[in-house]
Amino acid sequence: MTYEFHPDKYYRMPTHFGPSLGPRQGLDGRRYANIETSKDVIIQAKFEADKSQLEKLLPPGFALRDFSIVTLTFCYITEIEWLAGRGYNTFDVSIPATYHGKEETVHGDFTLVMWENKADPIITGREDLGIAKVYCEIPEPQFTGNDVVCRASWDGCEFASLKLLDLKEIPASDLPESGASEGSLSYKYIPKTGVPGEADVEYATLLPDVWPNVKLDQAMAAQTAAIQFRKSTWEELPTLVHIVNALSELKLGKCVEAHVMRSHGSKDLSDLRRIK
Amino acid sequence: MTYEFHPDKYYRMPTHFGPSLGPRQGLDGRRYANIETSKDVIIQAKFEADKSQLEKLLPPGFALRDFSIVTLTFCYITEIEWLAGRGYNTFDVSIPATYHGKEETVHGDFTLVMWENKADPIITGREDLGIAKVYCEIPEPQFTGNDVVCRASWDGCEFASLKLLDLKEIPASDLPESGASEGSLSYKYIPKTGVPGEADVEYATLLPDVWPNVKLDQAMAAQTAAIQFRKSTWEELPTLVHIVNALSELKLGKCVEAHVMRSHGSKDLSDLRRIK
Amino acid sequence: MTYEFHPDKYYRMPTHFGPSLGPRQGLDGRRYANIETSKDVIIQAKFEADKSQLEKLLPPGFALRDFSIVTLTFCYITEIEWLAGRGYNTFDVSIPATYHGKEETVHGDFTLVMWENKADPIITGREDLGIAKVYCEIPEPQFTGNDVVCRASWDGCEFASLKLLDLKEIPASDLPESGASEGSLSYKYIPKTGVPGEADVEYATLLPDVWPNVKLDQAMAAQTAAIQFRKSTWEELPTLVHIVNALSELKLGKCVEAHVMRSHGSKDLSDLRRIK
Amino acid sequence: MTYEFHPDKYYRMPTHFGPSLGPRQGLDGRRYANIETSKDVIIQAKFEADKSQLEKLLPPGFALRDFSIVTLTFCYITEIEWLAGRGYNTFDVSIPATYHGKEETVHGDFTLVMWENKADPIITGREDLGIAKVYCEIPEPQFTGNDVVCRASWDGCEFASLKLLDLKEIPASDLPESGASEGSLSYKYIPKTGVPGEADVEYATLLPDVWPNVKLDQAMAAQTAAIQFRKSTWEELPTLVHIVNALSELKLGKCVEAHVMRSHGSKDLSDLRRIK
């Protein structure tokens, strides 16, 4: 008399009301094509970093790739199909890494943390995809003159800001190559209930760097950029202070590139997979 | 050169910055006593319901207990230790159920869904505890005269309201017994990445009904109560419509009890465990 | 030893910290050119309405112009100079009207009410300009397929939604003329402190329909549109219920036009003036 | 055929939908008794200050009273009748002052600025009462151990925090006297539309210090307190930077008293009046 799970359907807690609704499944199993949308404003900067500091942030099985840089990306997303046309914003920090699995070796960009300002994509991103998403407030970017400021706060306490200076429009062909990355790497970890130190789930995942729907609408290059992580207290950031302060302690060198890109088209990330 | 996990520490994504911060672990492994706080305003009503409708909401291994009622609980929590004195609000729907595990049989209250208005406790509640928490806005309760209204919305679209009428203060001893419940039951489910229909994690959990720190400060009984789940569209609630509409279709009978309770003291829920 | 007011500077409460900051005055008296920004998404629909109902909404000195229509406009504004690149959203209701002043007769569009989702422009709009701005939540527009939905709520209670259906891009030249309007009319009213029924300020204002900086970037026409004002209770909308319910009682006829326009460039509204 | 104003009714923009709804007038002219509510948590600290700095913040007609202190008050208000049981929070800064009117001399506390986190009371407070209310985010107070932290931010940028340390419950009789204040003084100023430097309204108001309904429920004294106004940039606080930076430049001495008070009962402030 209880319910049964449908095979081949995506589920998430609560499973009691039928298959879940999310990026990869709508009502009646509908899928989202993401051809013309979402619309994305991507504001990104890369900084030289200290190799030994970055290595300490890698989980077992991962190694830093040849170069030692940190990439900071704010993404302001609108017209998302699975949210019925709504949007949300993200802020993520990644470093180039290689994962040595049992069967595969994958070179990619390892997402250390991804903040998002909406709970729904955080939940699906963590549980379906294994991406280390957590919550913060991410107000819209502030374009003033030829500069832009991106900001992140939690409960009204600003902990990070990224500023790109002296933006100039460039042809798409002037954007740098993505550096032989096969995609975004994550480390899915779900704790075992009631047993500290043990995990129910623990494996690496890959989001392949294949985006057939994405069309670039505009590209701008900045003269330079500056990132600030504000050293914070536990009282200010009781769930994030260890993350923010570790990032604030990174010794960052010069900005090696900084861009603003506007694009449309996306994908449902159903190609994200566990690495063997 | 990568990091290692510390044994016996709680971890959650991102695991790269050390043990996680949350209800059961603070900086340097600190635990929270929850003796004098949190402070809780609990607004609860129970309604007769249709047995066959409720049974269809139970996952494998669960059965409805003797009586067929639905319990709706709004909880407004302040001064939470692990949030450095902040608070959040919850709204959950539960039904009396028995879980038949391989080794244990547990009689409790099965949480069908728990909405919360802050992402951080949602994440820890889902992954650490297996509670089916999802996000919505839950504004403060509206006390007007001797009535109170509790409301829940998502992106500005109100989908549920609970009204308690004609509240009168009562002695604590007049509160009804909790009905032989051993605690709150949940069904932890984490999907397998990239494989729809398959799960990484799938088991029942119990939060024992033992609350040594909780001191009741005030109890009020309502003459009656009314719950409304508003039938909604996918455009309005693209991640919740299947849940809200299933609840709106429940045929509810009379209100069997409705109370407001104010209390202080809590626990860190580290006694929540998997049922064998 | 007290401070003195600077002549020719804009002031607003609190006046104690020097000239105010706002749309028409920045630090050190700086003005904002608004040449390339703000960027605006305007979603507008016009409906036939009942003449006698509209006339009852006009203050002394105003009369309905020839035609009896209601215009509903949602505007989603970003990159606003005076907010250092931030934005906000508005929703206003207007009707065509003529104001007969002592010296002037002005034909325009009378703003019955303008909701905005940020307090700062509400304050300056009311006090500097005399526009009847009040607060509500206005989430981003939901574009799904060829439709778009605009919504307004207060404290999580949705009270209005506007849907435009079957949008198609059109050349700018196909947009209808603005109907011989000289601009937006408002009725500035500031109550006399401590004396109900009496006013400190009471006069009509005109925002001339002259927008030299505005460049249209895209125009779309909808096949039709639908507006809904939800009849609400005082408990739901204790500061707005009289407005929302009056609007919900308007008998609206067919949609006479409905458009989406994207534009950039604005002005500081310093040309808004009292009508003599 | 236009509408007419009812005598003796409170009005506010938009006046087109009948008498306004607010603290002093509900539907059908209903008044609010405020006998048992609102419920208020008041967190207040007073600091010695520099006389010459404070005098420069006083408008014409005002003079500093005998002593040179700054009072900072956070107030967290719930169960407000005119908001149908909702609440909001305030943060105000005041100094002791005397107003020399044409007919009256009034000794009181001059409100330099009052931040509130809800637009509706800001609008009525400014226009009906002449209080210098502006908007910011004011999260709930953080009680941790025997300390409490109050915070204020705007668009996610924290600009002020007040911390009270080592709180101990005290009898109501141990609370200090209010210092011969006749009430709260404000300076109502409404600009003349289209004419910078000129005012439509400009006069002093008094809120008499008479609160017959207020019952104190708890009083706590702090050992000491600390206030921080963070020096900010225009990009961070484009509408508030002149206020916040002026306050950050005040040279504050020792904390002369700091208290937490919980009370219930209020008034509708209809006794606030213009000073002759």
PDB file of C-alpha atoms in Angstrom, chain C residues 49-58 64-68 251, chain D residues 1:
ATOM      1  CA  ALA C  49     -12.004  50.065 -18.974  1.00  0.00           C
ATOM      2  CA  ASP C  50     -15.205  51.556 -17.653  1.00  0.00           C
ATOM      3  CA  LYS C  51     -15.231  55.339 -17.819  1.00  0.00           C
ATOM      4  CA  SER C  52     -17.236  55.934 -14.670  1.00  0.00           C
ATOM      5  CA  GLN C  53     -15.014  53.635 -12.626  1.00  0.00           C
ATOM      6  CA  LEU C  54     -11.863  55.419 -13.745  1.00  0.00           C
ATOM      7  CA  GLU C  55     -13.249  58.886 -13.120  1.00  0.00           C
ATOM      8  CA  LYS C  56     -13.786  58.068  -9.471  1.00  0.00           C
ATOM      9  CA  LEU C  57     -10.029  57.525  -9.118  1.00  0.00           C
ATOM     10  CA  LEU C  58      -9.139  61.047 -10.236  1.00  0.00           C
ATOM     11  CA  LEU C  64     -10.434  61.519 -17.965  1.00  0.00           C
ATOM     12  CA  ARG C  65      -9.099  62.036 -21.488  1.00  0.00           C
ATOM     13  CA  ASP C  66     -11.087  60.918 -24.543  1.00  0.00           C
ATOM     14  CA  PHE C  67     -10.480  57.217 -24.208  1.00  0.00           C
ATOM     15  CA  SER C  68     -11.068  54.947 -21.275  1.00  0.00           C
ATOM     16  CA  LYS C 251     -14.231  45.976 -15.129  1.00  0.00           C
TER      17      LYS C 251
ATOM     18  CA  MET D   1     -16.846  63.293 -11.105  1.00  0.00           C
TER      19      MET D   1
END
